[in-house]
mmCIF file of C-alpha atoms in Angstrom:
data_model
loop_
_atom_site.group_PDB
_atom_site.id
_atom_site.type_symbol
_atom_site.label_atom_id
_atom_site.label_comp_id
_atom_site.label_asym_id
_atom_site.label_seq_id
_atom_site.Cartn_x
_atom_site.Cartn_y
_atom_site.Cartn_z
ATOM 1 C CA MET Y 231 199.548 52.745 61.241
ATOM 2 C CA PRO Y 232 197.480 54.819 63.703
ATOM 3 C CA ILE Y 233 193.754 55.054 63.083
ATOM 4 C CA GLU Y 234 192.522 58.509 62.174
ATOM 5 C CA TYR Y 235 189.449 59.551 64.130
ATOM 6 C CA LEU Y 236 187.007 61.681 62.231
ATOM 7 C CA ASN Y 237 184.738 63.965 64.247
ATOM 8 C CA LEU Y 238 181.468 64.801 62.556
ATOM 9 C CA PRO Y 239 178.705 67.215 63.614
ATOM 10 C CA VAL Y 240 176.095 65.453 65.734
ATOM 11 C CA LEU Y 241 172.840 65.186 63.824
ATOM 12 C CA PRO Y 242 169.722 66.752 65.455
ATOM 13 C CA THR Y 243 167.960 63.387 65.822
ATOM 14 C CA VAL Y 244 171.010 61.809 67.454
ATOM 15 C CA LYS Y 245 171.362 64.817 69.766
ATOM 16 C CA ALA Y 246 167.693 64.564 70.780
ATOM 17 C CA HIS Y 247 168.098 60.847 71.504
ATOM 18 C CA LEU Y 248 171.131 61.568 73.659
ATOM 19 C CA ILE Y 249 169.331 64.262 75.652
ATOM 20 C CA ILE Y 250 166.317 61.992 76.245
ATOM 21 C CA ASN Y 251 168.521 59.180 77.500
ATOM 22 C CA CYS Y 252 170.493 61.563 79.735
ATOM 23 C CA VAL Y 253 167.198 62.587 81.368
ATOM 24 C CA LEU Y 254 166.172 58.921 81.619
ATOM 25 C CA VAL Y 255 169.434 57.954 83.329
ATOM 26 C CA PHE Y 256 169.032 60.878 85.742
ATOM 27 C CA LEU Y 257 165.517 59.676 86.611
ATOM 28 C CA THR Y 258 166.930 56.169 87.058
ATOM 29 C CA LEU Y 259 169.437 57.447 89.623
ATOM 30 C CA VAL Y 260 166.708 59.367 91.469
ATOM 31 C CA VAL Y 261 164.300 56.413 91.571
ATOM 32 C CA VAL Y 262 166.967 53.968 92.753
ATOM 33 C CA ALA Y 263 168.103 56.432 95.435
ATOM 34 C CA LEU Y 264 164.496 56.763 96.637
ATOM 35 C CA ARG Y 265 164.172 52.967 96.592
ATOM 36 C CA ILE Y 266 167.148 52.637 98.938
ATOM 37 C CA ILE Y 267 165.790 55.392 101.176
ATOM 38 C CA ALA Y 268 162.427 53.600 101.311
ATOM 39 C CA ARG Y 269 164.162 50.391 102.360
ATOM 40 C CA PHE Y 270 165.973 52.141 105.202
ATOM 41 C CA GLU Y 271 162.773 53.964 106.167
ATOM 42 C CA SER Y 272 161.076 50.589 106.552
ATOM 43 C CA GLY Y 273 163.756 49.581 109.056
ATOM 44 C CA VAL Y 274 164.982 46.528 107.136
ATOM 45 C CA LYS Y 275 168.282 45.669 105.536
ATOM 46 C CA LEU Y 276 168.953 45.636 101.820
ATOM 47 C CA TRP Y 277 168.549 42.229 100.193
ATOM 48 C CA TRP Y 278 169.712 40.591 96.985
ATOM 49 C CA ASP Y 279 167.074 42.292 94.831
ATOM 50 C CA ASP Y 280 168.371 45.688 95.997
ATOM 51 C CA PHE Y 281 172.026 44.781 95.468
ATOM 52 C CA LEU Y 282 171.299 43.533 91.943
ATOM 53 C CA ILE Y 283 169.547 46.783 91.012
ATOM 54 C CA LEU Y 284 172.486 48.739 92.389
ATOM 55 C CA LEU Y 285 174.707 46.599 90.160
ATOM 56 C CA ALA Y 286 172.513 47.283 87.118
ATOM 57 C CA VAL Y 287 172.683 51.078 87.509
ATOM 58 C CA PRO Y 288 176.335 51.541 86.418
ATOM 59 C CA GLN Y 289 175.695 49.164 83.534
ATOM 60 C CA GLY Y 290 172.813 51.358 82.349
ATOM 61 C CA ILE Y 291 175.054 54.397 82.665
ATOM 62 C CA GLY Y 292 177.684 52.561 80.601
ATOM 63 C CA MET Y 293 175.162 52.168 77.778
ATOM 64 C CA LEU Y 294 174.616 55.940 77.794
ATOM 65 C CA VAL Y 295 178.355 56.628 77.829
ATOM 66 C CA ILE Y 296 178.903 54.514 74.709
ATOM 67 C CA GLN Y 297 175.945 56.180 72.990
ATOM 68 C CA GLY Y 298 177.529 59.557 73.773
ATOM 69 C CA MET Y 299 180.904 58.441 72.417
ATOM 70 C CA TRP Y 300 179.275 57.218 69.209
ATOM 71 C CA ALA Y 301 177.371 60.457 68.545
ATOM 72 C CA PRO Y 302 180.286 62.544 67.164
ATOM 73 C CA MET Y 303 181.729 59.555 65.306
ATOM 74 C CA GLY Y 304 179.066 59.644 62.612
ATOM 75 C CA VAL Y 305 175.864 57.988 63.870
ATOM 76 C CA GLY Y 306 173.289 58.712 61.193
ATOM 77 C CA TYR Y 307 175.875 59.318 58.468
ATOM 78 C CA PRO Y 308 176.422 56.882 55.573
ATOM 79 C CA ALA Y 309 179.230 54.400 56.150
ATOM 80 C CA THR Y 310 181.188 55.916 53.253
ATOM 81 C CA GLU Y 311 181.620 59.086 55.352
ATOM 82 C CA THR Y 312 182.487 57.322 58.615
ATOM 83 C CA LEU Y 313 184.895 54.686 57.317
ATOM 84 C CA PRO Y 314 187.881 55.977 59.380
ATOM 85 C CA ASN Y 315 185.821 55.460 62.551
ATOM 86 C CA LEU Y 316 184.497 52.007 61.675
ATOM 87 C CA VAL Y 317 186.954 49.956 63.762
ATOM 88 C CA PRO Y 318 186.498 51.937 67.026
ATOM 89 C CA ILE Y 319 182.734 51.957 66.474
ATOM 90 C CA LEU Y 320 182.713 48.169 66.080
ATOM 91 C CA LYS Y 321 184.932 47.724 69.148
ATOM 92 C CA MET Y 322 182.498 49.764 71.214
ATOM 93 C CA LEU Y 323 179.650 47.736 69.720
ATOM 94 C CA VAL Y 324 181.143 44.608 71.292
ATOM 95 C CA ALA Y 325 181.234 46.337 74.680
ATOM 96 C CA TYR Y 326 177.709 47.678 74.076
ATOM 97 C CA GLU Y 327 176.316 44.197 73.434
ATOM 98 C CA PHE Y 328 178.090 42.750 76.460
ATOM 99 C CA ILE Y 329 176.846 45.480 78.825
ATOM 100 C CA PHE Y 330 173.302 45.226 77.453
ATOM 101 C CA ALA Y 331 173.194 41.457 77.993
ATOM 102 C CA THR Y 332 174.522 41.650 81.563
ATOM 103 C CA CYS Y 333 172.348 44.651 82.529
ATOM 104 C CA ILE Y 334 169.090 43.107 81.297
ATOM 105 C CA SER Y 335 169.928 39.834 83.046
ATOM 106 C CA THR Y 336 170.761 41.632 86.293
ATOM 107 C CA ILE Y 337 167.395 43.420 86.249
ATOM 108 C CA LYS Y 338 165.519 40.158 85.656
ATOM 109 C CA MET Y 339 167.372 38.486 88.528
ATOM 110 C CA SER Y 340 166.500 41.413 90.802
ATOM 111 C CA VAL Y 341 162.780 40.982 90.061
ATOM 112 C CA MET Y 342 162.890 37.259 90.823
ATOM 113 C CA PHE Y 343 164.823 37.715 94.058
ATOM 114 C CA PHE Y 344 162.163 40.252 95.016
ATOM 115 C CA TYR Y 345 159.583 37.493 94.577
ATOM 116 C CA LEU Y 346 161.627 35.206 96.821
ATOM 117 C CA ARG Y 347 161.816 37.948 99.435
ATOM 118 C CA VAL Y 348 158.094 38.726 99.477
ATOM 119 C CA PHE Y 349 156.191 35.522 98.689
ATOM 120 C CA VAL Y 350 156.138 32.342 100.771
ATOM 121 C CA ASN Y 351 153.958 30.239 98.455
ATOM 122 C CA ASP Y 352 155.848 26.993 97.787
ATOM 123 C CA GLY Y 353 154.663 26.721 94.184
ATOM 124 C CA LEU Y 354 155.580 30.299 93.315
ATOM 125 C CA ARG Y 355 158.981 30.038 94.964
ATOM 126 C CA LEU Y 356 159.778 26.824 93.086
ATOM 127 C CA ALA Y 357 158.651 28.335 89.781
ATOM 128 C CA THR Y 358 160.751 31.431 90.484
ATOM 129 C CA LYS Y 359 163.850 29.340 91.139
ATOM 130 C CA LEU Y 360 163.319 27.406 87.911
ATOM 131 C CA VAL Y 361 162.999 30.647 85.963
ATOM 132 C CA ILE Y 362 166.161 31.944 87.655
ATOM 133 C CA GLY Y 363 168.005 28.901 86.303
ATOM 134 C CA PHE Y 364 166.587 29.461 82.823
ATOM 135 C CA VAL Y 365 167.522 33.162 82.834
ATOM 136 C CA LEU Y 366 171.055 32.344 83.962
ATOM 137 C CA LEU Y 367 171.497 29.921 81.049
ATOM 138 C CA TRP Y 368 169.928 32.472 78.682
ATOM 139 C CA SER Y 369 172.331 35.146 79.946
ATOM 140 C CA VAL Y 370 175.383 32.938 79.505
ATOM 141 C CA GLY Y 371 174.290 32.222 75.928
ATOM 142 C CA ASN Y 372 173.861 35.946 75.246
ATOM 143 C CA ILE Y 373 177.322 36.745 76.530
ATOM 144 C CA LEU Y 374 178.996 33.870 74.700
ATOM 145 C CA GLN Y 375 177.476 34.837 71.343
ATOM 146 C CA VAL Y 376 179.095 38.282 71.650
ATOM 147 C CA PHE Y 377 182.536 36.695 71.661
ATOM 148 C CA LEU Y 378 181.884 33.627 69.482
ATOM 149 C CA ILE Y 379 179.914 35.136 66.607
ATOM 150 C CA CYS Y 380 183.150 35.527 64.600
ATOM 151 C CA ARG Y 381 186.238 33.364 64.277
ATOM 152 C CA PRO Y 382 188.766 34.756 64.939
ATOM 153 C CA PHE Y 383 187.292 37.180 67.463
ATOM 154 C CA ALA Y 384 189.163 40.137 65.924
ATOM 155 C CA ALA Y 385 187.020 39.777 62.791
ATOM 156 C CA THR Y 386 184.104 41.026 64.911
ATOM 157 C CA TYR Y 387 185.471 44.568 64.953
ATOM 158 C CA ASP Y 388 188.043 44.644 62.114
ATOM 159 C CA PRO Y 389 186.631 44.111 58.584
ATOM 160 C CA THR Y 390 190.151 43.784 57.160
ATOM 161 C CA ILE Y 391 190.688 40.496 59.025
ATOM 162 C CA LYS Y 392 189.475 37.457 57.140
ATOM 163 C CA GLY Y 393 187.282 35.176 59.198
ATOM 164 C CA LYS Y 394 183.925 33.495 59.477
ATOM 165 C CA CYS Y 395 181.066 35.358 61.118
ATOM 166 C CA GLY Y 396 177.483 34.447 61.795
ATOM 167 C CA SER Y 397 174.666 36.889 61.178
ATOM 168 C CA GLN Y 398 174.959 39.443 63.956
ATOM 169 C CA VAL Y 399 171.624 41.054 63.104
ATOM 170 C CA VAL Y 400 169.823 37.713 63.399
ATOM 171 C CA SER Y 401 171.638 37.143 66.689
ATOM 172 C CA PHE Y 402 170.511 40.549 68.005
ATOM 173 C CA ILE Y 403 166.894 39.819 67.052
ATOM 174 C CA ALA Y 404 166.976 36.342 68.640
ATOM 175 C CA ILE Y 405 168.298 37.794 71.890
ATOM 176 C CA GLY Y 406 165.582 40.442 71.825
ATOM 177 C CA ALA Y 407 162.871 37.832 71.242
ATOM 178 C CA PHE Y 408 164.033 35.691 74.164
ATOM 179 C CA ASN Y 409 164.189 38.878 76.209
ATOM 180 C CA VAL Y 410 160.506 39.606 75.584
ATOM 181 C CA ILE Y 411 159.516 35.985 76.296
ATOM 182 C CA THR Y 412 161.360 35.885 79.627
ATOM 183 C CA ASP Y 413 159.848 39.260 80.573
ATOM 184 C CA ALA Y 414 156.359 37.869 80.031
ATOM 185 C CA ILE Y 415 157.129 34.752 82.091
ATOM 186 C CA ILE Y 416 158.649 36.699 84.977
ATOM 187 C CA LEU Y 417 155.900 39.318 85.147
ATOM 188 C CA THR Y 418 153.073 36.763 85.173
ATOM 189 C CA LEU Y 419 154.621 34.504 87.840
ATOM 190 C CA PRO Y 420 152.917 36.118 90.880
ATOM 191 C CA ILE Y 421 149.514 36.749 89.252
ATOM 192 C CA PRO Y 422 147.896 33.388 90.236
ATOM 193 C CA THR Y 423 149.000 33.919 93.841
ATOM 194 C CA ILE Y 424 147.628 37.461 93.904
ATOM 195 C CA TRP Y 425 144.245 36.346 92.527
ATOM 196 C CA GLY Y 426 144.106 33.590 95.125
ATOM 197 C CA LEU Y 427 143.988 36.170 97.922
ATOM 198 C CA LYS Y 428 140.696 36.995 99.637
ATOM 199 C CA MET Y 429 140.667 40.599 98.501
ATOM 200 C CA SER Y 430 138.272 42.755 96.561
ATOM 201 C CA SER Y 431 138.554 42.537 92.790
ATOM 202 C CA SER Y 432 139.666 46.164 92.598
ATOM 203 C CA ALA Y 433 142.465 45.519 95.118
ATOM 204 C CA ARG Y 434 143.627 42.455 93.213
ATOM 205 C CA LEU Y 435 143.556 44.389 89.952
ATOM 206 C CA GLY Y 436 145.567 47.189 91.528
ATOM 207 C CA LEU Y 437 148.184 44.832 92.912
ATOM 208 C CA SER Y 438 148.377 42.964 89.612
ATOM 209 C CA ALA Y 439 148.903 46.256 87.799
ATOM 210 C CA VAL Y 440 151.795 47.084 90.119
ATOM 211 C CA PHE Y 441 153.505 43.803 89.281
ATOM 212 C CA MET Y 442 152.721 44.115 85.568
ATOM 213 C CA ILE Y 443 154.186 47.612 85.190
ATOM 214 C CA GLY Y 444 157.227 45.944 83.656
ATOM 215 C CA LEU Y 445 155.169 45.314 80.512
ATOM 216 C CA ILE Y 446 156.145 48.846 79.519
ATOM 217 C CA VAL Y 447 159.703 47.569 79.145
ATOM 218 C CA SER Y 448 158.459 44.661 77.033
ATOM 219 C CA VAL Y 449 156.807 47.139 74.661
ATOM 220 C CA VAL Y 450 160.127 48.986 74.352
ATOM 221 C CA ALA Y 451 161.885 45.653 73.766
ATOM 222 C CA ILE Y 452 159.520 44.894 70.874
ATOM 223 C CA ILE Y 453 160.143 48.344 69.380
ATOM 224 C CA ARG Y 454 163.872 47.698 69.719
ATOM 225 C CA ILE Y 455 163.531 44.414 67.822
ATOM 226 C CA ILE Y 456 161.747 46.245 65.012
ATOM 227 C CA SER Y 457 164.578 48.791 64.855
ATOM 228 C CA LEU Y 458 167.129 45.942 64.737
ATOM 229 C CA THR Y 459 165.452 44.514 61.633
ATOM 230 C CA GLN Y 460 166.413 47.743 59.860
ATOM 231 C CA LEU Y 461 170.074 47.442 60.881
ATOM 232 C CA ASP Y 462 172.547 46.910 58.024
ATOM 233 C CA LEU Y 463 176.119 46.143 59.079
ATOM 234 C CA THR Y 464 177.429 47.221 55.679
ATOM 235 C CA ASN Y 465 176.013 50.670 56.500
ATOM 236 C CA LEU Y 466 176.192 50.497 60.277
ATOM 237 C CA THR Y 467 176.366 54.189 61.137
ATOM 238 C CA GLY Y 468 173.623 55.038 58.681
ATOM 239 C CA THR Y 469 171.135 52.478 60.078
ATOM 240 C CA MET Y 470 171.955 52.296 63.805
ATOM 241 C CA VAL Y 471 170.291 55.543 64.916
ATOM 242 C CA TRP Y 472 167.113 54.049 66.402
ATOM 243 C CA ALA Y 473 168.631 50.729 67.482
ATOM 244 C CA ASP Y 474 171.241 52.709 69.424
ATOM 245 C CA PHE Y 475 168.547 54.828 71.081
ATOM 246 C CA TRP Y 476 166.180 52.019 72.106
ATOM 247 C CA SER Y 477 169.015 49.782 73.309
ATOM 248 C CA THR Y 478 169.925 52.435 75.883
ATOM 249 C CA VAL Y 479 166.300 53.144 76.812
ATOM 250 C CA GLU Y 480 165.352 49.529 77.541
ATOM 251 C CA PRO Y 481 167.668 48.680 80.478
ATOM 252 C CA ASN Y 482 167.362 52.088 82.164
ATOM 253 C CA LEU Y 483 163.578 52.078 81.855
ATOM 254 C CA GLY Y 484 163.620 48.535 83.237
ATOM 255 C CA ILE Y 485 165.500 49.696 86.354
ATOM 256 C CA ILE Y 486 162.890 52.416 86.899
ATOM 257 C CA CYS Y 487 159.900 50.106 86.392
ATOM 258 C CA VAL Y 488 161.091 47.438 88.831
ATOM 259 C CA SER Y 489 161.992 50.084 91.435
ATOM 260 C CA LEU Y 490 158.819 52.200 91.332
ATOM 261 C CA PRO Y 491 156.675 49.741 93.349
ATOM 262 C CA MET Y 492 159.235 49.934 96.180
ATOM 263 C CA LEU Y 493 158.474 53.641 96.616
ATOM 264 C CA SER Y 494 154.929 53.039 97.863
ATOM 265 C CA ARG Y 495 156.135 53.126 101.472
ATOM 266 C CA LEU Y 496 157.546 56.625 101.023
ATOM 267 C CA ARG Y 497 154.368 57.755 99.278
ATOM 268 C CA SER Y 498 152.167 56.250 101.999
ATOM 269 C CA ARG Y 499 154.150 57.950 104.742
ATOM 270 C CA PHE Y 500 154.115 61.277 102.942
ATOM 271 C CA THR Y 501 150.375 61.007 102.301
ATOM 272 C CA SER Y 502 149.550 60.033 105.890
ATOM 273 C CA ARG Y 503 151.716 62.808 107.346
ATOM 274 C CA ARG Y 504 150.213 65.322 104.974
ATOM 275 C CA GLY Y 505 146.696 64.110 105.750
ATOM 276 C CA ALA Y 506 147.310 64.055 109.504
ATOM 277 C CA SER Y 507 148.174 67.751 109.496
ATOM 278 C CA LYS Y 508 144.780 68.543 107.902
ATOM 279 C CA LEU Y 509 142.573 66.437 110.182
ATOM 280 C CA GLU Y 510 139.606 68.259 111.711
ATOM 281 C CA GLY Y 511 137.250 66.634 114.179
ATOM 282 C CA PRO Y 512 137.420 63.153 115.693
ATOM 283 C CA SER Y 513 139.226 60.434 113.813
ATOM 284 C CA SER Y 514 140.145 56.843 114.348
ATOM 285 C CA GLU Y 515 142.510 54.233 113.056
ATOM 286 C CA CYS Y 516 141.564 50.681 112.346
ATOM 287 C CA THR Y 517 143.486 47.747 111.048
ATOM 288 C CA GLY Y 518 142.235 44.684 109.221
ATOM 289 C CA SER Y 519 144.191 41.646 108.163
ATOM 290 C CA TYR Y 520 143.686 38.455 106.281
ATOM 291 C CA ARG Y 521 145.831 35.377 105.795
ATOM 292 C CA ARG Y 522 145.258 33.186 102.780
ATOM 293 C CA GLY Y 523 145.669 29.478 103.439
ATOM 294 C CA ASN Y 524 145.824 26.535 101.057
ATOM 295 C CA ALA Y 525 143.958 23.286 101.350
ATOM 296 C CA ALA Y 526 146.996 21.145 102.069
ATOM 297 C CA THR Y 527 148.677 23.110 104.856
ATOM 298 C CA GLY Y 528 146.215 25.783 105.883
ATOM 299 C CA ARG Y 529 148.577 28.534 104.735
ATOM 300 C CA LEU Y 530 149.957 29.966 101.533
ATOM 301 C CA GLY Y 531 153.564 29.063 102.193
ATOM 302 C CA PRO Y 532 155.814 27.142 104.569
ATOM 303 C CA THR Y 533 156.584 28.254 108.097
ATOM 304 C CA MET Y 534 159.129 31.023 107.831
ATOM 305 C CA PRO Y 535 161.949 31.511 110.314
ATOM 306 C CA THR Y 536 161.949 34.740 112.259
ATOM 307 C CA ASP Y 537 164.189 36.922 110.126
ATOM 308 C CA HIS Y 538 164.113 40.266 108.386
ATOM 309 C CA ARG Y 539 161.514 39.088 105.868
ATOM 310 C CA HIS Y 540 158.645 39.414 108.326
ATOM 311 C CA ASP Y 541 159.009 43.166 108.017
ATOM 312 C CA GLU Y 542 158.888 43.188 104.254
ATOM 313 C CA ALA Y 543 155.880 45.003 102.829
ATOM 314 C CA PHE Y 544 154.527 45.807 99.423
ATOM 315 C CA GLY Y 545 152.229 48.784 98.982
ATOM 316 C CA LEU Y 546 148.749 48.639 97.527
ATOM 317 C CA GLU Y 547 146.464 51.429 96.446
ATOM 318 C CA THR Y 548 142.842 51.363 97.571
ATOM 319 C CA LEU Y 549 140.074 53.942 97.945
ATOM 320 C CA TYR Y 550 137.336 53.896 100.548
ATOM 321 C CA GLY Y 551 134.405 56.134 101.453
ATOM 322 C CA SER Y 552 132.735 58.935 99.510
ATOM 323 C CA ASN Y 553 131.531 61.038 102.461
ATOM 324 C CA LYS Y 554 134.499 60.626 104.764
ATOM 325 C CA GLN Y 555 138.057 61.847 104.713
ATOM 326 C CA VAL Y 556 140.022 58.610 104.607
ATOM 327 C CA HIS Y 557 143.722 58.101 105.005
ATOM 328 C CA HIS Y 558 144.842 54.557 104.464
ATOM 329 C CA ALA Y 559 147.802 52.296 103.869
ATOM 330 C CA SER Y 560 147.470 48.726 102.620
ATOM 331 C CA ILE Y 561 150.276 46.180 102.545
ATOM 332 C CA VAL Y 562 150.969 42.636 101.492
ATOM 333 C CA ALA Y 563 153.507 41.178 103.873
ATOM 334 C CA SER Y 564 155.066 37.804 104.487
ATOM 335 C CA GLY Y 565 156.001 36.669 107.941
ATOM 336 C CA THR Y 566 154.952 35.491 111.366
ATOM 337 C CA LYS Y 567 153.470 38.586 112.973
ATOM 338 C CA PRO Y 568 149.860 38.163 114.134
ATOM 339 C CA PRO Y 569 147.338 40.739 112.907
ATOM 340 C CA ALA Y 570 146.761 43.741 115.106
ATOM 341 C CA GLU Y 571 143.505 44.133 116.968
ATOM 342 C CA ALA Y 572 141.089 46.615 115.379
ATOM 343 C CA PRO Y 573 139.471 49.234 117.619
ATOM 344 C CA SER Y 574 135.766 49.025 118.149
ATOM 345 C CA ARG Y 575 133.283 51.518 116.792
ATOM 346 C CA ASP Y 576 132.849 54.475 119.112
ATOM 347 C CA GLY Y 577 130.891 57.625 118.163
ATOM 348 C CA SER Y 578 132.358 58.950 114.946
ATOM 349 C CA GLU Y 579 135.024 56.251 114.953
ATOM 350 C CA GLU Y 580 134.391 53.480 112.459
ATOM 351 C CA ALA Y 581 136.285 50.171 112.532
ATOM 352 C CA LEU Y 582 136.708 48.330 109.224
ATOM 353 C CA THR Y 583 138.216 44.863 109.508
ATOM 354 C CA LEU Y 584 138.818 41.933 107.212
ATOM 355 C CA GLN Y 585 138.336 38.746 109.184
ATOM 356 C CA PRO Y 586 140.178 35.569 108.221
ATOM 357 C CA ALA Y 587 138.050 32.809 106.753
ATOM 358 C CA ASN Y 588 139.593 30.368 109.207
ATOM 359 C CA PRO Y 589 140.614 32.166 112.431
ATOM 360 C CA GLY Y 590 142.281 29.082 113.841
ATOM 361 C CA GLN Y 591 144.622 28.538 110.921
ATOM 362 C CA ASP Y 592 148.395 28.759 110.989
ATOM 363 C CA LYS Y 593 149.565 32.351 111.210
ATOM 364 C CA ASN Y 594 152.264 31.908 108.614
ATOM 365 C CA GLY Y 595 151.731 32.920 105.009
ATOM 366 C CA ILE Y 596 150.849 36.114 103.214
ATOM 367 C CA LEU Y 597 149.327 38.853 105.352
ATOM 368 C CA VAL Y 598 147.142 41.437 103.674
ATOM 369 C CA GLN Y 599 146.816 44.274 106.155
ATOM 370 C CA THR Y 600 144.945 47.528 105.646
ATOM 371 C CA LYS Y 601 145.059 50.543 107.965
ATOM 372 C CA TRP Y 602 142.441 53.294 107.766
ATOM 373 C CA THR Y 603 142.184 56.702 109.396
ATOM 374 C CA ILE Y 604 138.614 57.963 108.943
ATOM 375 C CA THR Y 605 137.294 61.436 109.694
ATOM 376 C CA SER Y 606 133.636 62.319 109.356
ATOM 377 C CA ASN Y 607 132.869 65.370 107.223
#
């Protein structure tokens, strides 16, 4: 007997949620496109962290598509009014859970491969690889629970089939809790390395803030867990309004947050070009660099082969000078390039350099390089 689909008017709250997530997905596409442009602008090839984000984008879009398909099927209505749509809604719920689990895992893997691309510290790289293994196991468990929560599997989406099912709500909450925990672990991984650099406290705070921007996603994940506690499978359509909304927000916001730091190169170039067109009077450029070494090897990480990673850079934000017009760009880079020579002070030209604590040390490791263009007022 064919299933009769019942179309119901979309409730205002559900419509607002759908519009917000459509805007969010659009912003996700824009940010990821700018990320790819920034990578090509830097003259380097895409790496695994970029490919993984590109893989996560269609998964985030898939979450929005399912949310849109659910909207006219009675989201927000009591289950007694949406009973004819229950089976298709539950079938899409299985797909929704699967896509959510794979998308979140893909984003986490992208962040950790970014760490492997940028940092050469042996301890950080080892810790990152261990966390990658843990996240992979966590992801497999998430995916398996989607298909093993009920025996037989058909009982997951068809209430008329007799079977044994675990508590899906408890499962959703457990997955969300592990999600928040792994987010915290991943985001704090590079902090000890950053605070081991010979930089000003404000620069270290700024760089730490860039890496910790993903905490916004963790806040959303916690809100999502709270909404899941209100979910009642006996009245699914009547209680899934907010869980549906936040479950689509979380992965798409995650893609944006992990991609925003990559746009610093575009911003720096735009700012420097814009500032260069407004320069009046003499100006100069100066470059300072510093390499952080450890006690055992004299450098932060192992000797790196000459490959594309020596061109990798991560933007910082700093502010210098109150009576001068300053245009600057600061980067943290890994590789084998020696620091550039800074010009000497001449008239209105002012050279600002950061000298290494040990000039004779190995030139491999993390390079913190700052470039200033200073114009006297």
